Coordinates of C-alpha atoms in Angstrom, one line a residue:
M9 CA 0.1 0.1 0.4
R10 CA 1.0 3.3 -0.8
G11 CA -0.4 5.4 1.9
P12 CA -3.0 4.7 4.8
N13 CA -6.7 3.8 4.0
T14 CA -7.8 6.0 7.3
I15 CA -6.5 9.2 8.8
Q16 CA -6.8 10.6 12.2
F17 CA -7.0 14.2 11.7
E18 CA -6.5 15.9 14.9
I19 CA -8.1 19.5 14.1
T20 CA -7.2 21.1 17.6
D21 CA -5.7 20.3 21.2
D22 CA -8.4 22.2 22.4
C23 CA -11.1 20.5 24.6
N24 CA -14.1 21.7 27.2
L25 CA -13.2 18.8 29.5
R26 CA -10.0 16.9 31.0
C27 CA -11.0 13.8 31.3
L28 CA -7.7 11.9 33.3
H29 CA -7.8 9.1 31.2
C30 CA -7.2 10.7 27.9
Y31 CA -4.0 9.5 26.3
H32 CA -3.9 12.5 24.4
L33 CA -2.5 15.4 26.9
D34 CA -1.0 15.9 29.9
N35 CA -4.3 16.4 31.9
T36 CA -2.7 17.3 35.1
E37 CA -2.5 20.9 33.8
E38 CA -5.3 23.4 32.7
L39 CA -4.0 23.9 29.1
E40 CA -5.7 27.0 27.2
I41 CA -4.7 26.6 23.4
K42 CA -5.6 29.5 21.2
F43 CA -7.1 28.7 17.7
S44 CA -6.8 31.8 15.1
E45 CA -8.4 32.0 11.2
A46 CA -4.8 31.5 10.3
N47 CA -4.9 28.0 11.9
K48 CA -7.7 27.2 9.5
E49 CA -6.0 28.2 6.7
K50 CA -3.2 25.8 7.2
I51 CA -6.1 23.2 8.6
M52 CA -7.3 23.2 4.9
K53 CA -4.1 23.1 3.4
I54 CA -3.6 20.0 5.0
A55 CA -6.8 18.7 3.9
Q56 CA -6.1 19.0 0.7
K57 CA -2.9 16.8 1.3
I58 CA -5.0 14.2 2.6
V59 CA -7.2 14.0 -0.1
E60 CA -4.2 13.7 -2.3
L61 CA -3.2 10.4 -0.3
G62 CA -6.5 9.1 -1.8
V63 CA -7.5 7.9 1.5
F64 CA -11.2 6.5 2.1
S65 CA -12.0 7.8 5.2
V66 CA -11.0 10.5 7.7
V67 CA -12.0 10.7 11.4
I68 CA -11.9 14.1 12.7
T69 CA -10.9 14.2 16.1
G70 CA -9.0 16.5 18.8
G71 CA -9.1 17.5 21.3
E72 CA -12.7 18.0 21.0
P73 CA -13.4 19.1 17.5
L74 CA -16.7 20.8 18.3
T75 CA -15.0 23.6 19.7
K76 CA -14.4 24.6 16.2
K77 CA -17.7 23.8 14.4
D78 CA -17.6 25.7 11.8
L79 CA -14.4 24.2 10.9
V80 CA -15.8 20.7 11.4
L81 CA -18.5 21.7 8.7
D82 CA -16.3 22.9 6.4
L83 CA -13.9 20.2 6.5
V84 CA -16.6 17.6 6.3
E85 CA -18.0 19.5 3.3
F86 CA -14.6 19.4 1.7
F87 CA -14.0 15.8 2.1
S88 CA -17.0 14.7 0.9
D89 CA -16.7 16.6 -2.1
H90 CA -13.7 14.5 -2.8
N91 CA -15.4 11.0 -1.9
I92 CA -13.9 10.6 1.3
S93 CA -16.3 9.2 4.2
V94 CA -16.2 11.5 7.4
S95 CA -16.7 10.5 11.0
L96 CA -16.8 12.8 14.4
N97 CA -14.9 11.4 17.6
T98 CA -16.4 13.5 20.3
N99 CA -17.8 14.1 23.9
L100 CA -21.3 15.7 22.6
I101 CA -21.2 18.5 25.4
L102 CA -20.7 21.2 22.7
L103 CA -23.4 19.7 20.5
T104 CA -25.9 22.3 19.1
E105 CA -29.5 21.9 17.4
N106 CA -28.0 24.6 14.9
F107 CA -25.2 21.9 14.3
L108 CA -27.4 19.2 13.4
K109 CA -29.4 21.4 11.2
D110 CA -27.0 22.4 9.3
P111 CA -26.9 20.3 5.9
R112 CA -23.4 19.6 6.0
S113 CA -23.6 17.8 9.4
K114 CA -25.8 14.9 7.4
L115 CA -22.7 14.4 5.4
I116 CA -21.3 12.8 8.5
T117 CA -21.2 9.4 8.6
N118 CA -20.7 8.3 12.4
F119 CA -20.5 10.0 15.4
L120 CA -18.1 8.5 18.1
V121 CA -19.7 9.6 21.3
S122 CA -17.5 9.0 24.5
C123 CA -19.2 8.5 27.5
V124 CA -17.5 7.6 30.6
S125 CA -20.8 6.5 32.7
S126 CA -24.3 7.6 33.0
N127 CA -23.7 8.3 36.8
T128 CA -23.7 11.9 37.2
K129 CA -20.9 11.8 39.9
I130 CA -18.6 9.3 38.3
Y131 CA -19.1 11.4 34.9
K132 CA -18.3 14.6 36.7
E133 CA -15.2 13.1 38.6
M134 CA -14.0 11.4 35.4
T135 CA -14.2 14.3 33.1
W136 CA -12.8 17.0 35.5
N137 CA -16.4 18.6 35.9
G138 CA -18.0 17.4 33.2
N139 CA -22.3 17.6 33.2
Y140 CA -24.0 14.3 32.4
N141 CA -27.0 15.9 32.1
I142 CA -26.0 18.0 29.2
F143 CA -24.5 14.9 27.7
E144 CA -27.8 13.2 27.6
R145 CA -29.5 16.3 26.5
N146 CA -27.2 16.4 23.5
L147 CA -27.4 12.4 23.0
L148 CA -31.3 13.0 22.5
L149 CA -30.3 15.5 19.9
L150 CA -28.4 13.0 17.8
Q151 CA -31.8 10.8 18.0
K152 CA -34.0 13.5 16.8
Y153 CA -31.9 14.2 13.9
N154 CA -31.2 10.5 13.3
V155 CA -27.9 10.6 13.4
R156 CA -25.6 7.5 13.1
F157 CA -23.5 6.6 16.3
G158 CA -22.3 4.8 19.2
I159 CA -21.2 5.2 22.6
N160 CA -17.6 4.5 23.8
M161 CA -17.4 4.0 27.6
V162 CA -13.5 4.0 28.5
V163 CA -13.0 2.1 31.3
N164 CA -10.5 2.2 34.4
T165 CA -11.0 1.1 38.1
R166 CA -13.2 4.3 38.8
N167 CA -16.1 3.3 36.6
L168 CA -15.3 -0.6 36.6
H169 CA -18.5 -1.0 38.7
D170 CA -20.8 1.0 36.6
I171 CA -20.7 -0.7 33.0
K172 CA -24.0 -2.6 32.8
N173 CA -26.0 0.3 34.9
T174 CA -24.7 3.1 32.1
A175 CA -25.5 0.2 29.2
G176 CA -28.7 -0.1 30.6
H177 CA -29.3 3.2 30.9
M178 CA -28.4 4.1 27.6
H179 CA -30.7 1.0 26.3
N180 CA -33.4 2.4 27.7
L181 CA -32.9 5.7 26.1
G182 CA -32.4 3.9 22.8
V183 CA -29.0 3.7 22.2
E184 CA -28.1 0.8 20.0
N185 CA -24.3 1.0 19.6
F186 CA -22.4 0.3 22.7
Y187 CA -18.4 0.0 22.9
V188 CA -16.3 -0.7 26.0
T189 CA -13.0 0.0 25.6
P190 CA -10.2 -0.8 28.7
M191 CA -7.9 2.4 29.4
S192 CA -4.5 2.4 27.7
L193 CA -2.0 4.1 28.9
N194 CA -0.4 7.7 28.2
L195 CA 2.8 7.4 27.3
Y196 CA 4.2 10.3 29.4
Y197 CA 1.7 10.4 31.9
P198 CA 0.5 6.9 32.7
D199 CA -2.5 6.4 35.0
L200 CA -1.1 3.7 36.6
E201 CA -3.1 3.6 39.8
H202 CA -6.0 3.3 37.8
F203 CA -5.1 1.1 35.4
L204 CA -7.2 -2.5 35.2
T205 CA -5.8 -5.7 35.6
K206 CA -5.8 -9.0 33.7
D207 CA -8.9 -10.6 35.6
Q208 CA -10.2 -7.0 35.9
V209 CA -10.1 -6.4 31.7
I210 CA -11.4 -9.9 31.5
S211 CA -14.7 -9.1 33.7
V212 CA -15.2 -6.1 31.3
V213 CA -15.4 -8.2 28.4
Y214 CA -18.0 -10.3 29.9
D215 CA -20.1 -7.2 31.1
L216 CA -19.8 -6.7 27.5
I217 CA -20.9 -9.6 26.5
W218 CA -23.9 -9.3 29.2
I219 CA -24.6 -6.5 27.6
K220 CA -25.2 -8.1 23.8
D221 CA -26.6 -11.2 25.1
K222 CA -29.5 -9.5 27.5
L223 CA -29.8 -6.0 25.6
G224 CA -29.4 -7.1 22.4
M225 CA -26.9 -3.7 21.6
N226 CA -24.6 -4.1 19.1
I227 CA -21.1 -4.3 21.0
D228 CA -17.3 -3.5 20.2
I229 CA -13.9 -3.1 21.7
L230 CA -11.9 0.0 20.6
E231 CA -8.3 -1.1 21.0
S232 CA -6.6 -4.3 20.1
L233 CA -6.0 -6.5 23.3
P234 CA -3.6 -9.6 23.5
K235 CA -5.9 -12.4 21.8
C236 CA -4.2 -14.6 24.9
L237 CA -6.0 -12.5 27.2
F238 CA -9.1 -13.8 26.4
P239 CA -10.5 -17.0 27.8
K240 CA -11.3 -20.0 25.3
E241 CA -15.3 -19.6 26.0
I242 CA -14.8 -16.1 24.5
L243 CA -12.7 -17.1 21.9
D244 CA -14.9 -19.4 20.6
R245 CA -17.7 -17.1 20.2
K246 CA -15.3 -15.0 17.6
F247 CA -16.9 -11.6 18.2
S248 CA -15.8 -9.1 15.9
F249 CA -13.8 -7.4 18.2
L250 CA -11.4 -10.4 18.5
S251 CA -10.2 -9.7 15.0
R252 CA -9.1 -6.1 16.1
K253 CA -5.3 -5.8 15.5
C254 CA -3.2 -2.5 15.7
Q255 CA -2.9 -1.0 12.6
A256 CA -0.8 2.2 13.3
G257 CA 1.1 3.0 10.5
V258 CA 0.0 -0.3 8.2
K259 CA -3.6 1.6 7.7
T260 CA -4.1 4.4 9.6
A261 CA -2.1 7.0 10.4
T262 CA -2.8 10.3 12.4
V263 CA -2.2 13.8 11.1
N264 CA -2.7 16.7 13.4
Y265 CA -3.5 20.6 13.0
E266 CA -0.1 21.4 12.1
G267 CA 0.8 19.0 10.1
L268 CA 2.7 16.7 12.0
V269 CA 2.2 12.9 10.9
R270 CA 2.3 10.0 13.6
P271 CA 1.7 6.5 13.3
C272 CA -1.7 6.5 15.6
S273 CA -3.2 8.8 18.3
H274 CA -1.5 7.3 21.0
N275 CA 1.9 7.5 19.8
P276 CA 3.6 10.6 20.2
A277 CA 6.5 10.0 17.9
V278 CA 6.5 12.6 15.1
Y279 CA 7.8 10.8 11.7
G280 CA 7.6 14.0 9.3
N281 CA 5.5 17.3 8.5
I282 CA 2.6 16.5 5.7
L283 CA 3.3 20.0 4.5
E284 CA 6.8 20.3 4.5
E285 CA 7.7 17.2 2.2
D286 CA 6.1 14.1 0.1
F287 CA 4.5 12.0 2.0
S288 CA 5.5 9.0 0.6
L289 CA 8.8 10.1 2.4
I290 CA 6.8 9.7 5.5
W291 CA 5.3 6.6 4.9
D292 CA 8.7 5.2 4.1
R293 CA 9.8 6.0 7.8
M294 CA 6.9 4.0 9.1
K295 CA 7.6 0.5 7.4
D296 CA 8.9 -0.3 10.5
W297 CA 5.5 -0.9 11.8
R298 CA 4.3 -2.5 8.6
E299 CA 7.3 -4.9 9.3
R300 CA 6.0 -5.5 12.3
K301 CA 9.3 -4.6 14.2
Y302 CA 7.7 -3.9 17.3
I303 CA 6.1 -7.2 18.3
P304 CA 7.7 -8.3 21.5
V305 CA 9.6 -11.2 22.0
E306 CA 7.6 -13.0 24.2
C307 CA 5.0 -13.3 21.0
G308 CA 7.8 -14.8 19.0
E309 CA 6.5 -18.3 19.3
C310 CA 2.5 -17.4 19.3
K311 CA 0.9 -18.6 15.8
L312 CA -1.2 -15.8 16.2
S313 CA 1.2 -13.0 16.7
N314 CA 2.1 -11.9 13.0
E315 CA -1.4 -12.0 11.6
D316 CA -3.9 -11.7 14.0
C317 CA -2.8 -10.2 17.1
F318 CA 0.8 -8.0 17.0
G319 CA 0.8 -8.2 20.7
G320 CA -1.4 -5.8 21.8
C321 CA -1.1 -1.6 22.0
R322 CA 2.6 -0.9 21.5
M323 CA 2.0 2.3 23.3
S324 CA 0.3 1.4 26.0
A325 CA 3.0 -1.3 26.7
K326 CA 6.0 0.9 26.3
A327 CA 4.5 2.8 29.1
F328 CA 4.1 0.3 31.4
D329 CA 7.4 -1.0 30.7
D330 CA 10.4 -0.1 33.1
E331 CA 12.7 0.5 30.3
H332 CA 10.2 2.1 27.7
K333 CA 10.7 -0.3 24.9
T334 CA 8.3 -0.2 22.1
N335 CA 8.5 -4.0 22.0
A336 CA 8.1 -4.5 25.3
V337 CA 5.4 -7.3 26.3
D338 CA 1.6 -6.6 26.8
P339 CA 0.8 -5.6 30.3
W340 CA -2.2 -8.1 29.7
F341 CA -0.3 -10.6 27.8
N342 CA -0.8 -14.1 29.0
C343 CA 0.7 -17.0 27.3
V344 CA 1.9 -17.8 23.6
F345 CA -0.5 -20.0 21.2
K346 CA 0.9 -22.7 20.1
E347 CA -1.5 -23.9 17.3
K348 CA -3.4 -21.6 15.2
I349 CA -6.9 -20.9 16.4
Q350 CA -9.6 -19.3 13.9
L351 CA -10.7 -16.3 15.7
Y352 CA -13.7 -15.1 13.6
N353 CA -16.0 -16.7 11.3
V354 CA -14.8 -17.9 7.9
M355 CA -16.9 -16.9 4.8
D356 CA -19.3 -19.5 3.7
L357 CA -19.1 -19.3 0.0
N358 CA -20.9 -22.5 -0.7
S359 CA -24.3 -21.0 1.7
I360 CA -24.5 -18.7 -1.6
E361 CA -26.8 -19.6 -4.2
L362 CA -26.1 -18.0 -7.4
A363 CA -28.2 -18.3 -11.3
I364 CA -27.7 -17.1 -14.3
N365 CA -30.3 -14.7 -14.1
T366 CA -29.1 -13.5 -10.6
I367 CA -29.3 -9.5 -10.6
I368 CA -26.7 -7.7 -8.4
S369 CA -25.8 -4.5 -7.3
L370 CA -22.8 -2.7 -5.5
S371 CA -23.9 -2.1 -2.0
G372 CA -22.8 1.2 -2.1
R373 CA -20.4 4.4 -3.4
L374 CA -17.1 2.4 -4.6
Q375 CA -14.2 4.5 -3.5
N376 CA -10.3 3.4 -5.2
R377 CA -6.5 3.8 -5.1
L378 CA -4.3 2.6 -7.7
E379 CA -1.3 1.3 -5.5
E380 CA 2.1 0.8 -6.7
D381 CA 1.6 -3.0 -7.9
E382 CA -1.3 -2.0 -10.3
N383 CA -3.7 -3.7 -8.2
Y384 CA -6.3 -1.4 -6.6
S385 CA -7.0 -0.6 -2.7
I386 CA -10.9 -0.1 -3.0
N387 CA -13.8 0.5 -0.3
I388 CA -17.4 0.7 0.2
A389 CA -18.1 4.7 1.3
K390 CA -19.6 4.4 4.8
K391 CA -19.3 0.6 5.3
N392 CA -15.1 0.5 6.1
V393 CA -14.8 -2.3 4.1
N394 CA -11.8 -2.2 2.1
M395 CA -10.0 -5.0 0.5
T396 CA -7.4 -5.2 -2.5
V397 CA -8.1 -6.6 -5.9
S398 CA -6.8 -6.9 -9.2
P399 CA -7.3 -4.5 -12.1
E400 CA -10.2 -6.8 -13.7
V401 CA -12.1 -6.8 -10.6
Y402 CA -11.5 -3.0 -9.9
K403 CA -13.0 -2.9 -13.4
M404 CA -15.8 -5.1 -12.8
L405 CA -16.9 -3.2 -10.0
S406 CA -16.8 -0.2 -11.6
Y407 CA -19.1 -1.5 -14.6
I408 CA -21.4 -2.7 -11.8
E409 CA -21.4 0.5 -10.1
K410 CA -22.1 2.2 -13.6
K411 CA -25.3 0.3 -14.4
E412 CA -26.5 0.5 -10.7
K413 CA -27.9 -3.4 -11.1
V414 CA -26.6 -6.1 -13.7
S415 CA -27.7 -9.6 -14.0
L416 CA -24.9 -12.0 -13.5
I417 CA -25.0 -13.1 -17.5
N418 CA -24.7 -9.8 -18.8
L419 CA -21.6 -9.5 -16.5
C420 CA -20.1 -12.4 -17.5
G421 CA -21.2 -13.1 -21.0
T422 CA -21.4 -16.4 -21.3
K423 CA -22.9 -19.4 -19.3
E424 CA -19.1 -21.2 -19.5
I425 CA -17.6 -18.3 -17.7
F426 CA -20.7 -18.0 -15.2
H427 CA -20.3 -21.7 -14.4
S428 CA -16.4 -21.1 -14.3
E429 CA -14.5 -21.6 -10.6
K430 CA -12.9 -18.5 -10.6
F431 CA -16.0 -16.1 -11.8
Q432 CA -18.1 -18.2 -8.8
Y433 CA -15.5 -17.4 -6.2
I434 CA -15.1 -13.6 -7.1
I435 CA -18.8 -12.9 -6.8
K436 CA -19.5 -15.1 -3.9
M437 CA -16.5 -13.5 -2.2
L438 CA -17.5 -10.2 -2.8
I439 CA -21.1 -11.0 -2.0
A440 CA -20.4 -12.1 1.2
K441 CA -17.4 -9.1 1.9
K442 CA -20.9 -6.8 1.3
Y443 CA -19.8 -5.5 -1.7
L444 CA -22.5 -6.7 -3.5
N445 CA -26.1 -7.4 -2.9
I446 CA -28.0 -9.8 -4.5
I447 CA -31.5 -7.7 -5.4
A448 CA -33.5 -10.2 -7.2

């Protein structure tokens, strides 16, 4: 890949809250960060550079991006005009109805909303004087305007006991997507006092499963955890969060409001400035992440480490390690897998039945980027389903998108091609991966 698929765009360090668990800044100090119109001009130049990378999605984050509402809307419109999906990370406190009334806000594909607790006291303590009642009022605004969103509850020992209560309250409010993420460590200011133990993380996962089974909510964990942490009964259920692995410097990168580029938002190491040099040079400096240089030695014999795990969060491990090594073992490391196990459900292509007169369509807007090897990285906008395909497959998908819908016999041309193993596999695989829909 000649670049990332997703950019985390930190448009400001300014934030209305001072969450003590935040990985972004030193939250032991009161920070006042000034923002001027000159900065906006620079940010739009950075946005143009991001467009030129051929990314599929941008996550607007901060700080708190809603401290800069007009800028957010300008960026959303700009990226959307260039066929880039945009999502927003926010604590929601500064959301206004006028923001949601603006037509540009409808272009935001998803809001990722942070909420540490529905208990007003816990919320206030963990956000340094945040007001939960304002949060809930604005949450109802999202629902009023039919905004797609999910709640992310970062958990440490302060709110560990309140997961089910918070999920239950959110469920009663009509929330469908609820994520619980164990707190990672800020590299410079690690909150070891409230960091979860292995057993506590496992209890978090069991609470999350209860939320899925009892409340029927969609669940996830938004950080990469070492797979050896999970008991077999959890691994056997093949939850989607088990397939999550660190993509820093692989499929994602972070760019801040000055143009500084980092592998991820947790990592403070700067690899270059997107305004000052060609991004290909910066990306090449990050190849150590793509080459898995930081997988812990302890994970070397593991059958999952190089493909399905990568050893957990490297920054949290570095912060926890006495010597601050990037390849330090994850604090929640448990063991190595001597045999390969399947962490997610294998696509059952045989269950997909195709006929010559089957009519298919693309499941959404196609995004693409030509790679250095002449293959294409592709994605379905808003669904974040990306893969690499040959020029022939890309050409076929482009044809289907142009036609809007097409029968398989018209697509392949002859019965011989339709019945060929290659054609059957490609079509079924694209259906299983939700690139194509069967409509008749």
